C-alpha cells in the first residue's frame, strides 16, 4: 500500500506543519533518488506538497534541471551516518544528500524549515548530524484509566494518543500525524506507556504486544522507534515465577524469551524504559542486588536484538521523616549511582533528571552528569508542565533546557551536559488527543524546542523559537511574530517570579501540584522542604554545616555552591538557609526580593495577556480563543501565587514591603 501523508480529523491543529509551510518546496521541481521505505515517506511528502502548490516530483534518474534534489547515496561522497545529511546549493539547484534513510527524511524537513531561503543564492556544502543517536519522548500514558492519575499521568492535553477504552487507539492516522510532527523537529523514539507500570500495562510486554506493534507500525514511516516501559517484577506478575532476582538464571531466561517475542512482533523495537526501586515501583533492592545488576540483566536480554534499556536514576526515599534534617532527597541519585560508574552494560543507559529533585522551575543541574564518566547517561527533561503551569500557564522552557545542556560540570574547560549525555536526550511528552495536541496552543513551542535542542544542544533557543513561529504561522506579519516573541521568550522567568523563589522549589498543592500551597509538602514524607521559620528560609546543603549535597559537585561548582556569598542568587535557597535580611547580589534582601518578584510576575502575566488580546485580528479564531482563555487562568493563578506567598512571608518574617503595596 503506498504511503500517504496523514490526514487528521477536521479541527485538529496542524501545529508546525501547516500546508503553507510546504509552499516553497511544493512549488518547485524536485528529483528524488532512492527507493527505501523512508524515501517513500519523503516522496509522499513532496508529492503532497506539489499537488497543493503546483510543483512537480520526479522519481529516478533524470537529466532535466531540478530546483531540488533529494538523494539517498549510501556512503558515496562520505558517510553522514544513519541520520545525518548534507545540504548545498549551486547552479540553481539545492541538493540534500544522505547516507541513511532517516537522514534524507530529516534533510527534507530542513528544506521545509528554510522555506524560500532554501532556493536563494548559493550555499556551500553543510553537514548536519544529530548530537546524540537517541532523542526520545516518554509518554506517561495509561492503557486503563487510572483512578487517581487518569488516562495520562501528568497529562494536560486530553486523553492518550495511543490508548483508549483499555486498548490501543483505533485512530492510527492521528498517531501517524504525531510521528510526522516529531520527525519534523528531530525526535526519533517514543515510549508509549507510563513508567509507573500498573497491572494492565504490564501485559503489553507479553500477551498484548500486538497492540504495541500496531502503534509501532503507525510511527515507523517517520523513523520513530517504539519503546515500552516495563515492570521489573514482570517475571512474577506475568511469568508466575517466585522471584524477579536479576541474578536468578530462570529469571534471566524468562526475560530473554520475552524479549525475543517482542522483537518477533516489532523487529525495529527500541528497548525498555524502567523505573525501579522508586516511589513504590519494584526493583533489584528487593533481592539485595544493585541497580547495575538489574539494568544489566535487561541489557543482556536486549543486546542480541540491538535494544537498549533506559534505567531511570530517579531513586530516593519517598517515606522520609520531615523531622530528620540530615536526609536529603537531592543527594539520592548521586549516592545511589556514582558508586556504580563503569558497572553498567554498553546497551544500558542511565536516564538522569536534569536536576536533583523533580523538574522544578529552578534547580541546579544534577551532579550525576559529572560523576559517571564510564557510564552512558541520558538527560531527562519534562516537556509536560507538571511544575511549570500545567499547560494552563504559558511557560516556554527553551532557555531553561539550554542552560542545563550548556552547563559544564567540571568547569569551563570540561564538557557540557549536552556532550556528556551520550545516551541521548529524553523528555516526558506534553501531547495528548486535544485538538491543539498540547492543550495550550503555545505549549507546542516546548515540544518543538525539545526536539531541536536534542538534535543540537548548543543551539540558540531564541533562534529555535523564531523557527517555530515561522513554521506555525507561515508568512507571518511582523506584528504577530513580535507579539509571540514578547509573550513567550521570557515566560519561564515570569513564571518563576510569581511561584517558588530563589530555587527553593515546590510550594505547590499536594497531589495534583497545581497552584500555591507554601507549606503543602513541608511536613510530608516526600523530602521537599523549605524550612521557613521566623528568622529565615532555605535548605542548608553545604558540606560544612548541612546535608553535604554541595560536595557532590566537582570544582568550581562545589566551592561556589558551598558559600552563601558565592552561590548564585537564583539557587540561594536551594543550597542555604539564610535570614530574611540576607542581601542578595542584586542589592535586595531575600524578603524584599520575594515581594518584588511576585508583584512583577503578575504584572508581566497581565502584560502578556494584553499583548495576546491585541493579536486577535492576526490569529485563527479558535486558536486565539483557546490561548485567551488560558491567559485568564494564568493571570488569576499568578495573583493567587503572589498573594499567598507574599502574605506567608510577611506573617513569617514580620518584615513589611518597603514599597507599601497591599499584602494580606
XYZ file of C-alpha atoms in Angstrom:
664
model
C 0.000 0.000 0.000
C 1.515 3.386 -0.948
C 2.475 5.723 1.876
C 0.343 8.855 2.154
C 0.623 11.973 4.247
C -1.507 11.514 7.404
C -4.964 13.034 7.329
C -6.188 14.141 10.746
C -9.824 14.842 11.621
C -11.223 18.263 10.846
C -10.488 20.672 13.657
C -7.154 19.138 14.652
C -4.439 21.779 14.549
C -1.560 21.209 12.083
C 0.908 22.629 14.649
C 4.282 23.371 12.989
C 3.396 21.574 9.750
C 0.540 23.603 8.235
C 0.156 23.293 4.448
C 1.675 26.736 3.822
C 4.928 25.657 5.454
C 5.432 23.477 2.352
C 4.682 26.229 -0.196
C 8.302 26.898 -1.184
C 9.017 23.186 -1.597
C 5.693 22.373 -3.229
C 6.024 24.984 -5.965
C 9.360 23.582 -7.245
C 10.543 20.678 -9.388
C 12.094 18.021 -7.157
C 14.090 14.913 -8.055
C 14.113 12.088 -5.500
C 16.705 9.318 -5.733
C 16.221 6.175 -3.655
C 13.548 3.551 -3.103
C 13.881 2.552 0.558
C 10.863 2.755 2.929
C 11.619 6.186 4.417
C 12.456 7.527 0.953
C 8.883 6.617 0.077
C 7.790 8.800 3.001
C 9.909 11.637 1.588
C 8.325 11.124 -1.811
C 4.808 11.205 -0.377
C 5.551 14.462 1.469
C 6.950 16.148 -1.629
C 4.201 14.829 -3.898
C 1.530 16.038 -1.489
C 3.102 19.499 -1.374
C 3.387 19.637 -5.161
C -0.274 18.725 -5.544
C -1.168 21.697 -3.366
C 1.217 24.276 -4.816
C 1.750 23.296 -8.466
C 5.230 21.796 -8.365
C 6.475 18.509 -9.775
C 8.181 15.499 -8.252
C 10.329 13.068 -10.241
C 11.496 9.608 -9.117
C 14.666 8.043 -10.501
C 17.418 9.361 -12.761
C 16.669 12.431 -14.859
C 18.842 14.794 -16.865
C 16.348 17.652 -16.790
C 17.071 20.600 -14.465
C 15.626 20.488 -10.974
C 15.152 23.049 -8.245
C 15.721 20.429 -5.538
C 17.457 17.052 -5.476
C 16.864 14.725 -2.507
C 19.124 11.698 -2.828
C 19.967 8.669 -0.770
C 23.554 7.924 -1.712
C 24.847 5.431 0.844
C 28.431 6.239 1.751
C 29.144 7.845 -1.602
C 30.986 11.122 -1.015
C 31.460 10.404 2.702
C 29.136 8.918 5.291
C 26.874 11.209 7.304
C 25.619 8.334 9.421
C 22.101 6.958 9.543
C 20.546 10.299 10.455
C 22.832 12.977 9.051
C 22.661 14.750 5.719
C 24.452 17.344 3.634
C 22.853 20.438 2.167
C 24.249 22.649 -0.588
C 23.093 24.876 -3.421
C 24.791 25.701 -6.702
C 23.898 26.275 -10.360
C 20.292 26.902 -9.406
C 19.816 23.546 -7.671
C 19.503 22.752 -3.975
C 20.820 19.297 -3.116
C 20.268 17.223 0.008
C 22.305 14.022 0.243
C 22.064 11.394 2.967
C 23.784 8.118 3.736
C 20.787 6.716 5.608
C 17.041 6.828 5.171
C 16.365 8.843 8.299
C 18.932 11.371 7.169
C 17.010 12.022 3.971
C 13.781 12.458 5.930
C 15.455 14.978 8.252
C 17.007 16.687 5.226
C 13.553 17.130 3.727
C 12.260 18.830 6.873
C 15.388 21.012 6.923
C 14.360 22.316 3.493
C 10.817 22.914 4.790
C 12.205 24.953 7.702
C 14.291 27.093 5.355
C 11.323 27.870 3.112
C 12.197 30.215 0.248
C 15.708 30.637 1.648
C 16.416 27.064 0.554
C 16.190 28.188 -3.064
C 18.046 31.501 -2.984
C 21.626 32.257 -3.904
C 24.423 29.757 -3.402
C 25.177 27.685 -0.308
C 28.401 25.824 0.402
C 28.154 22.195 1.486
C 26.907 21.929 5.066
C 26.910 18.730 7.117
C 24.029 18.282 9.560
C 24.175 15.482 12.133
C 22.375 14.990 15.445
C 24.403 15.289 18.641
C 23.040 12.009 20.001
C 21.628 8.875 18.437
C 18.532 8.832 20.652
C 16.058 11.684 21.071
C 13.063 10.232 22.856
C 9.731 11.208 24.327
C 8.398 9.226 27.279
C 4.614 9.112 27.385
C 3.160 8.614 30.851
C 0.031 7.172 29.246
C -2.070 4.515 30.944
C -3.861 1.833 28.923
C -6.647 1.726 31.502
C -7.754 4.975 33.102
C -6.056 5.173 36.493
C -8.416 6.090 39.378
C -6.058 8.852 40.579
C -3.843 9.840 37.644
C -6.394 9.347 34.860
C -5.619 8.374 31.280
C -2.327 10.267 31.142
C -0.323 10.783 34.339
C 0.761 14.433 34.490
C -1.025 14.936 31.187
C -2.575 18.314 30.457
C -3.729 17.824 26.857
C -6.678 15.478 26.972
C -6.540 11.721 26.614
C -3.872 9.431 25.230
C -2.881 9.398 21.579
C -2.128 5.679 21.877
C -4.710 4.148 24.224
C -8.479 4.410 24.560
C -11.054 2.329 26.424
C -8.433 -0.086 27.677
C -6.907 -0.943 24.294
C -4.803 0.527 21.509
C -6.425 3.605 19.984
C -8.200 2.947 16.707
C -7.125 6.276 15.170
C -3.786 5.327 13.601
C -3.881 8.430 11.395
C -3.594 10.659 14.454
C -0.641 8.576 15.657
C 0.990 8.835 12.223
C 0.443 12.594 12.239
C 2.110 12.747 15.651
C 5.084 10.797 14.317
C 5.300 13.269 11.428
C 5.398 16.243 13.799
C 8.120 14.555 15.862
C 10.258 13.723 12.843
C 10.000 17.334 11.684
C 11.666 18.523 14.899
C 14.193 15.686 15.180
C 12.648 13.248 17.689
C 13.283 9.623 16.722
C 11.873 7.485 19.560
C 8.763 7.217 21.713
C 7.983 5.171 24.811
C 4.261 4.559 24.631
C 3.231 3.881 28.237
C 3.661 5.130 31.781
C 6.902 4.495 33.690
C 4.620 3.651 36.625
C 3.593 0.318 35.152
C 0.272 -0.941 36.517
C -1.140 -4.447 36.127
C -2.910 -3.817 32.824
C 0.099 -2.081 31.276
C 2.432 -4.898 32.376
C 0.730 -7.192 29.846
C 1.854 -5.032 26.931
C 5.157 -6.895 27.204
C 3.615 -10.297 26.508
C 0.051 -11.157 25.515
C -0.753 -7.592 24.397
C 2.422 -6.906 22.413
C 0.302 -6.893 19.242
C -1.215 -3.581 20.321
C 2.245 -2.091 20.734
C 3.117 -3.413 17.265
C 0.055 -1.592 15.902
C 1.389 1.702 17.309
C 4.900 0.959 16.034
C 3.516 0.398 12.548
C 1.892 3.829 12.571
C 5.073 5.579 13.753
C 7.551 3.659 11.564
C 7.071 5.648 8.295
C 8.519 8.705 10.047
C 11.547 6.933 11.504
C 10.200 6.706 15.065
C 11.321 3.634 17.034
C 8.886 2.397 19.652
C 9.938 1.712 23.260
C 7.990 0.215 26.144
C 8.003 0.861 29.884
C 8.122 -2.450 31.749
C 7.847 -3.502 35.361
C 10.915 -5.047 36.936
C 8.609 -7.589 38.562
C 7.344 -8.913 35.202
C 8.653 -12.477 35.781
C 6.475 -12.638 38.901
C 3.491 -10.661 37.594
C 3.401 -12.248 34.137
C 5.572 -15.346 34.303
C 4.381 -16.645 37.683
C 7.959 -17.173 38.800
C 8.586 -16.995 42.543
C 11.226 -14.289 42.125
C 12.419 -11.450 39.894
C 16.012 -11.644 41.208
C 18.191 -10.356 38.351
C 20.888 -12.947 39.095
C 18.492 -15.892 39.063
C 19.021 -17.970 35.919
C 15.316 -18.751 35.467
C 14.529 -15.013 35.632
C 17.185 -14.230 33.042
C 15.831 -16.953 30.743
C 12.301 -15.616 31.149
C 13.398 -12.138 30.090
C 15.380 -13.489 27.124
C 12.297 -15.336 25.814
C 10.007 -12.365 26.440
C 12.348 -10.000 24.600
C 12.684 -12.404 21.653
C 8.891 -12.453 21.329
C 8.778 -8.654 21.393
C 11.251 -8.431 18.506
C 9.356 -11.100 16.582
C 6.360 -8.755 16.705
C 8.313 -5.476 16.296
C 11.665 -6.043 14.525
C 12.776 -2.414 14.961
C 11.726 -2.195 18.627
C 13.930 0.261 20.538
C 14.023 -1.167 24.051
C 12.725 -0.732 27.582
C 12.274 2.177 29.989
C 12.452 1.119 33.633
C 11.551 2.887 36.859
C 12.745 0.629 39.682
C 13.003 0.942 43.466
C 11.353 4.348 43.194
C 8.055 5.611 44.582
C 6.794 2.094 45.220
C 7.890 0.506 41.931
C 9.616 -2.892 42.338
C 13.340 -3.241 41.736
C 16.558 -5.120 42.493
C 16.777 -3.839 46.082
C 14.136 -6.436 46.985
C 16.749 -9.119 46.342
C 19.771 -7.334 47.755
C 21.026 -6.513 44.253
C 22.278 -3.254 42.785
C 20.777 -1.140 40.055
C 23.624 -2.255 37.799
C 22.584 -5.861 38.389
C 19.011 -5.042 37.423
C 19.847 -2.943 34.368
C 22.434 -5.405 33.093
C 20.000 -8.328 33.248
C 17.648 -6.475 30.902
C 20.543 -5.223 28.784
C 21.681 -8.811 28.298
C 18.241 -9.850 27.059
C 18.062 -6.874 24.684
C 21.644 -6.990 23.353
C 21.138 -9.709 20.669
C 18.412 -7.546 19.143
C 20.279 -4.209 19.265
C 17.943 -2.979 22.002
C 18.632 -0.590 24.877
C 17.434 -0.427 28.453
C 16.849 3.093 29.783
C 17.181 2.823 33.544
C 15.847 5.885 35.359
C 18.047 7.324 38.117
C 15.008 8.808 39.894
C 15.554 6.752 43.060
C 15.080 8.253 46.528
C 13.396 7.755 49.888
C 9.793 8.898 49.468
C 8.966 7.964 53.061
C 11.286 10.473 54.667
C 10.768 11.735 58.219
C 10.363 15.503 57.952
C 11.974 15.842 61.374
C 15.213 14.382 60.003
C 17.294 17.274 58.677
C 20.202 15.032 57.616
C 18.372 13.009 54.967
C 18.329 14.944 51.700
C 16.351 13.826 48.664
C 18.634 15.898 46.445
C 21.575 13.646 47.308
C 19.845 10.410 46.376
C 20.642 9.903 42.671
C 24.345 10.610 43.182
C 24.561 8.449 46.297
C 22.883 5.518 44.560
C 24.590 5.652 41.173
C 28.021 7.306 41.427
C 29.498 4.181 43.128
C 28.226 2.089 40.174
C 30.096 4.012 37.457
C 31.621 1.624 34.946
C 29.455 -1.316 36.044
C 26.625 -0.851 33.527
C 26.474 -2.739 30.225
C 27.162 -0.867 26.988
C 23.487 -1.004 25.983
C 22.278 0.223 29.381
C 21.615 3.956 29.601
C 21.182 5.715 32.931
C 18.375 8.240 32.460
C 19.065 11.202 34.791
C 16.651 14.051 35.528
C 18.260 17.384 34.686
C 18.002 18.497 38.314
C 18.341 16.577 41.569
C 14.711 16.980 42.667
C 11.749 16.830 40.280
C 11.531 19.169 37.296
C 11.135 22.323 39.357
C 11.016 25.762 37.761
C 14.581 26.293 39.038
C 17.052 23.643 40.189
C 20.802 23.228 39.941
C 21.966 20.802 37.277
C 22.293 17.300 38.699
C 25.846 16.448 39.829
C 25.319 12.928 38.452
C 26.299 14.177 34.984
C 29.823 14.841 36.190
C 30.102 11.653 38.251
C 29.709 8.875 35.656
C 32.471 9.140 33.030
C 32.330 5.385 32.286
C 28.541 5.114 32.013
C 26.206 6.029 29.174
C 23.950 8.763 30.537
C 20.834 10.383 29.066
C 19.498 13.735 30.231
C 15.788 13.666 31.101
C 13.602 16.762 30.950
C 9.893 17.397 31.340
C 8.052 18.921 28.414
C 4.734 18.351 30.132
C 4.449 21.277 32.523
C 3.802 19.483 35.810
C 5.510 22.140 37.928
C 5.517 24.960 35.375
C 1.846 25.770 34.924
C 0.366 22.532 33.579
C -0.213 23.995 30.130
C -2.668 26.465 31.616
C 0.154 28.995 32.004
C 2.388 29.887 29.090
C 5.899 28.879 30.096
C 8.351 28.327 27.237
C 11.155 26.199 28.664
C 13.764 26.554 25.929
C 16.018 28.887 27.960
C 15.911 26.550 30.990
C 16.849 23.497 28.921
C 19.581 25.432 27.144
C 21.121 26.409 30.486
C 21.106 22.748 31.531
C 22.588 21.449 28.288
C 25.346 24.096 28.276
C 26.292 23.544 31.939
C 29.837 22.193 32.338
C 30.105 20.030 35.485
C 33.910 20.226 35.554
C 34.214 23.929 34.760
C 34.750 25.900 31.584
C 37.383 23.526 30.206
C 35.185 20.462 30.678
C 32.432 19.032 28.533
C 28.862 20.299 28.678
C 25.874 18.209 29.770
C 24.818 18.105 26.120
C 28.173 16.493 25.306
C 28.212 14.188 28.329
C 24.732 12.818 27.622
C 25.965 10.243 25.123
C 22.976 8.024 25.903
C 20.564 10.562 24.473
C 18.067 13.256 25.307
C 14.717 12.235 26.778
C 11.639 14.157 27.889
C 8.201 13.458 29.265
C 5.800 14.342 26.465
C 3.181 17.071 26.729
C 0.994 15.800 23.873
C -2.453 14.253 24.007
C -5.576 13.924 21.893
C -6.558 17.569 22.412
C -7.252 19.318 19.063
C -4.204 21.512 19.707
C -2.058 18.490 20.690
C -0.711 20.219 23.828
C -3.841 21.757 25.354
C -2.357 25.252 25.381
C -1.525 26.018 21.731
C 1.617 27.914 22.728
C 2.873 24.847 24.619
C 3.561 23.374 21.187
C 6.678 25.533 21.264
C 8.021 23.439 24.147
C 7.599 20.167 22.269
C 9.225 21.587 19.146
C 12.070 23.185 21.093
C 12.876 19.945 22.905
C 13.285 18.124 19.590
C 15.526 20.784 18.081
C 17.714 21.135 21.202
C 18.045 17.353 21.314
C 19.409 17.458 17.763
C 21.808 20.273 18.620
C 22.152 21.017 22.355
C 24.261 24.146 21.807
C 21.677 25.784 19.535
C 20.345 29.222 20.429
C 16.849 28.628 21.855
C 15.685 32.046 20.660
C 16.504 31.053 17.079
C 14.548 27.835 17.601
C 11.613 29.899 18.871
C 11.739 32.031 15.721
C 11.872 28.816 13.678
C 8.742 27.521 15.402
C 6.944 30.827 14.846
C 7.836 30.855 11.146
C 6.611 27.275 10.625
C 3.454 27.512 12.719
C 2.436 30.884 11.279
C 3.769 30.925 7.673
C 4.178 34.333 6.038
C 3.548 35.790 9.472
C 3.156 39.585 9.745
C 5.955 41.044 11.843
C 3.436 42.329 14.384
C 2.348 38.762 15.122
C 5.920 37.449 15.239
C 6.923 40.242 17.603
C 3.882 39.616 19.784
C 4.636 35.901 20.032
C 8.237 36.623 20.997
C 7.036 39.057 23.668
C 4.627 36.502 25.109
C 6.995 33.521 25.009
C 10.656 34.401 25.296
C 10.670 35.485 28.962
C 7.687 33.409 30.086
C 9.780 30.894 32.065
C 11.291 33.666 34.187
C 7.886 35.288 34.583
C 6.501 32.009 35.911
C 9.479 31.697 38.242
C 8.882 35.194 39.577
C 5.383 34.520 40.847
C 5.971 30.970 42.127
C 8.676 29.460 44.407
C 11.570 31.909 44.975
C 15.344 31.589 44.629
C 15.429 27.891 43.775
C 13.646 26.657 46.910
C 11.124 24.710 44.812
C 7.685 23.142 45.275
C 5.278 25.223 47.448
C 2.529 23.584 45.394
C -0.759 21.892 46.215
C -0.043 18.265 47.147
C -1.038 15.534 44.736
C -2.005 17.411 41.597
C 0.759 20.058 42.008
C -1.267 22.943 40.574
C -1.462 26.243 42.394
C 0.186 27.570 45.556
C 0.413 25.899 48.958
C 3.533 27.260 50.605
C 3.539 24.564 53.300
C 1.887 21.965 51.070
C 4.738 19.473 51.382
C 6.512 20.943 54.397
C 5.639 18.135 56.799
C 5.246 15.365 54.237
C 7.322 12.208 53.628
C 8.377 13.357 50.130
C 11.505 15.246 51.185
C 10.559 18.578 49.606
C 11.069 21.155 52.316
C 11.854 24.880 52.531
C 12.310 25.111 56.333
C 10.921 28.644 56.617
C 10.770 29.930 60.197
C 10.554 33.383 61.801
C 14.212 34.072 61.098
C 14.858 32.750 57.600
C 14.268 30.246 54.828
C 16.112 27.678 52.739
C 17.822 24.289 52.949
C 21.398 24.055 54.199
C 23.035 21.723 51.689
C 26.595 22.852 52.380
C 29.288 20.333 53.229
C 30.353 22.314 56.305
C 27.079 22.538 58.210
C 24.370 20.961 56.057
C 23.491 17.794 54.169
C 26.700 17.762 52.124
C 24.926 17.895 48.771
C 27.107 20.786 47.550
C 30.111 18.485 47.940
C 28.771 16.149 45.256
C 29.906 18.640 42.612
C 33.380 18.973 41.164
C 35.203 22.277 41.323
C 34.496 25.075 40.708
C 30.843 24.350 41.473
C 31.298 22.719 44.883
C 33.082 25.824 46.199
C 30.649 28.185 44.512
C 27.587 26.441 45.958
C 29.186 25.856 49.376
C 29.150 29.524 50.358
C 26.101 31.747 50.511
C 28.369 34.613 49.458
C 29.298 32.959 46.142
C 26.157 30.917 45.454
C 24.136 32.313 42.517
C 21.103 34.238 43.738
C 18.688 32.132 41.736
C 19.791 28.992 43.645
C 20.473 30.515 47.058
C 17.586 28.920 48.952
C 18.245 25.540 47.372
C 21.712 25.483 48.945
C 21.450 27.696 52.047
C 19.200 28.633 54.936
C 19.576 32.407 55.239
C 17.945 35.238 57.198
C 15.203 37.234 55.530
C 17.527 40.225 55.703
C 20.315 38.464 53.788
C 21.392 40.805 50.972
C 21.446 39.286 47.503
C 23.899 40.217 44.780
C 21.093 42.323 43.344
C 21.284 44.511 46.456
C 17.873 43.446 47.706
C 17.142 41.478 50.833
C 15.686 37.995 50.409
C 12.255 39.002 51.696
C 12.120 42.127 49.538
C 13.132 40.041 46.527
C 10.202 37.740 47.282
C 7.781 40.652 47.441
C 9.132 42.407 44.345
C 9.311 39.378 42.092
C 5.825 38.242 42.952
C 4.366 41.638 42.096
C 6.489 41.793 38.923
C 5.424 38.302 37.842
C 1.747 39.209 37.976
C 2.367 42.429 36.054
C 4.247 40.510 33.356
C 1.470 37.913 33.078
C -1.083 40.712 32.734
C 1.038 42.366 30.036
C 1.342 39.094 28.104
C -2.428 38.722 28.261
C -2.791 42.257 26.900
C -0.349 41.594 24.049
C -2.153 38.419 23.071
C -5.525 40.166 23.077
C -4.086 42.679 20.606
C -3.244 39.920 18.118
C -6.823 38.715 17.654
C -7.035 40.001 14.085
C -3.946 38.007 13.051
C -4.665 34.612 14.651
C -7.195 31.959 13.671
C -10.199 32.475 15.990
C -10.240 29.063 17.683
C -6.547 29.259 18.473
C -6.791 32.815 19.740
C -9.787 31.992 21.919
C -8.064 28.961 23.491
C -4.960 30.981 24.374
C -7.024 33.920 25.645
C -8.949 31.550 27.906
C -5.669 30.156 29.267
C -4.322 33.655 29.894
C -7.342 34.445 32.057
C -6.488 31.433 34.194
C -2.798 32.315 34.221
C -3.423 35.823 35.484
C -5.833 34.527 38.118
C -3.307 31.900 39.186
C -0.417 34.363 39.230
C -2.348 36.694 41.524
C -3.164 33.797 43.849
C 0.501 32.768 43.956
C 1.530 36.367 44.642
C -0.916 36.907 47.451
C -0.384 33.586 49.204
C 3.431 33.664 49.001
C 3.782 37.318 49.959
C 1.304 37.012 52.827
C 3.045 33.903 54.102
C 6.444 35.597 54.292
C 5.096 38.840 55.700
C 3.485 36.841 58.500
C 6.551 34.633 58.991
C 9.154 37.393 58.967
C 7.206 40.390 60.238
C 9.139 42.487 57.683
C 6.867 44.835 55.692
C 7.186 45.542 51.995
C 9.382 48.636 51.722
C 7.153 49.897 48.892
C 3.961 49.676 50.924
C 1.959 47.532 48.499
C -1.038 45.533 49.629
C -0.041 42.260 51.255
C -2.758 40.399 53.107
